[in-house]
Amino acid sequence: MCIVRVRRNHLVRDALDEIARQKAKDLFKPLRVHFIGEDGIDAGGVKKEFFQLLVAEVLSPDYGMLCYQPESRTYWFCPVTLEAESSFLLLGLVLGLAIYNGVLLDFPLPLALYRKILGQEVGLRDLEDMQPALGKSLRALLTWEGEGRVEDVFCQSFVVDVPSFGSVTSASLKPDGEALPVTDENRREFVDLYVDFWLNRSIHVQFEAFAKGFLMLCGGPALQLFSATELERLVCGNPFLDFDALQRAARYEGGFHPEHRVVQWLWQVVGQFNAEEKRLFLKFFTGSDRAPIGGLANLRCIVQRDGADSNKLPTSHTCFNTLLLPSYRSREKLADRLKLAILNSEGFGLE
């Protein structure tokens, strides 16, 4: 076993330290996670929560490793960062560990990153996917055929503005770029250099360290069998959630069966949840709010009767995709208890 022990209130630092101290061969062993001071025994569910909480903290602006791109709702490497290369290597290892241990992550990275991992070239179309407004501006520059010269209309030189800890600095795209205007003749060169800066040059150190960590666990000839989209699905799962398929695939224990009134109420209530509530229910039930490759029909989920009617909340064994549901006396009570449970479901035991 590869055993990782972490504290919730020092999750990122503990996790990176614990992963860094492992021998390379131990990373290929089944991962077990223990939250210090908690009672949870990791049969899979604690591990899922560990990865989800770790990713959520790493994506926080406090760490300055990744920058949020609101137009595409994805994260990209910050061109200017105080984090060491080792931190990006360990971040790549975290993604590799999640894949290796079959844990889906809510880690919205653009397809450009997966293309780079696969050794594919990235270009303007990738930048358009990540930052549509910027991509549209560059495309407009390339296709401009209106009145006036390009240098008079766009007033652009061979420089790029780079956000840096709340301020903006300028970087030259080529020697003496500040004094070189973009013209009809060199606008293609400008766009190529601009795209290369954002997707390659400015984040070269961060990406290379990240890729090295990722490929330590997930490298090899088999990786080339995947497309960028398939690799993304391997990390993040399928965002499309077909709860009808989940219902069809569900099994029942403890006296429940598909026609039992409580089971019928359960699926009626879930069917009336909004999209966010459905994701919370799935996370409460299985430990992940994404579907595995192949969809929710591939989840082996169990709904088990947990005693007669009572005021206690539904519980779950996320390790085994099992929902423990009391036999509530009314649909309204089931809906109230279930909503309360899915909104307050973090943690295994008391610290």
PDB file of C-alpha atoms in Angstrom, residues 79 127 131 134 138 156-163 168-174 177-178 190 193-198 201-202:
ATOM      1  CA  PRO A  79       2.997  32.848 -16.210  1.00  0.00           C
ATOM      2  CA  LEU A 127      -6.152  29.791 -27.323  1.00  0.00           C
ATOM      3  CA  GLN A 131      -9.826  32.719 -23.931  1.00  0.00           C
ATOM      4  CA  LEU A 134      -8.553  37.194 -26.898  1.00  0.00           C
ATOM      5  CA  LEU A 138      -6.204  37.892 -32.773  1.00  0.00           C
ATOM      6  CA  GLN A 156      -0.013  47.144 -31.555  1.00  0.00           C
ATOM      7  CA  SER A 157       3.672  46.371 -31.101  1.00  0.00           C
ATOM      8  CA  PHE A 158       5.396  43.026 -30.491  1.00  0.00           C
ATOM      9  CA  VAL A 159       4.674  42.961 -26.770  1.00  0.00           C
ATOM     10  CA  VAL A 160       2.198  41.113 -24.548  1.00  0.00           C
ATOM     11  CA  ASP A 161       0.701  42.212 -21.233  1.00  0.00           C
ATOM     12  CA  VAL A 162       1.224  39.692 -18.439  1.00  0.00           C
ATOM     13  CA  PRO A 163      -0.714  39.772 -15.129  1.00  0.00           C
ATOM     14  CA  VAL A 168       0.463  44.082 -15.295  1.00  0.00           C
ATOM     15  CA  THR A 169       3.915  43.868 -16.849  1.00  0.00           C
ATOM     16  CA  SER A 170       4.936  43.821 -20.510  1.00  0.00           C
ATOM     17  CA  ALA A 171       7.005  41.118 -22.175  1.00  0.00           C
ATOM     18  CA  SER A 172       8.599  41.386 -25.613  1.00  0.00           C
ATOM     19  CA  LEU A 173       7.692  38.742 -28.135  1.00  0.00           C
ATOM     20  CA  LYS A 174      11.008  39.254 -29.955  1.00  0.00           C
ATOM     21  CA  GLY A 177       9.522  44.183 -29.732  1.00  0.00           C
ATOM     22  CA  GLU A 178       8.399  47.382 -28.034  1.00  0.00           C
ATOM     23  CA  PHE A 190       2.872  38.512 -34.348  1.00  0.00           C
ATOM     24  CA  LEU A 193       4.481  34.554 -31.392  1.00  0.00           C
ATOM     25  CA  TYR A 194       1.587  35.759 -29.204  1.00  0.00           C
ATOM     26  CA  VAL A 195      -0.048  32.334 -29.177  1.00  0.00           C
ATOM     27  CA  ASP A 196       3.267  30.598 -28.568  1.00  0.00           C
ATOM     28  CA  PHE A 197       3.952  32.919 -25.647  1.00  0.00           C
ATOM     29  CA  TRP A 198       0.708  32.074 -23.845  1.00  0.00           C
ATOM     30  CA  ARG A 201       7.009  30.039 -23.745  1.00  0.00           C
ATOM     31  CA  SER A 202       5.571  31.796 -20.669  1.00  0.00           C
TER      32      SER A 202
END
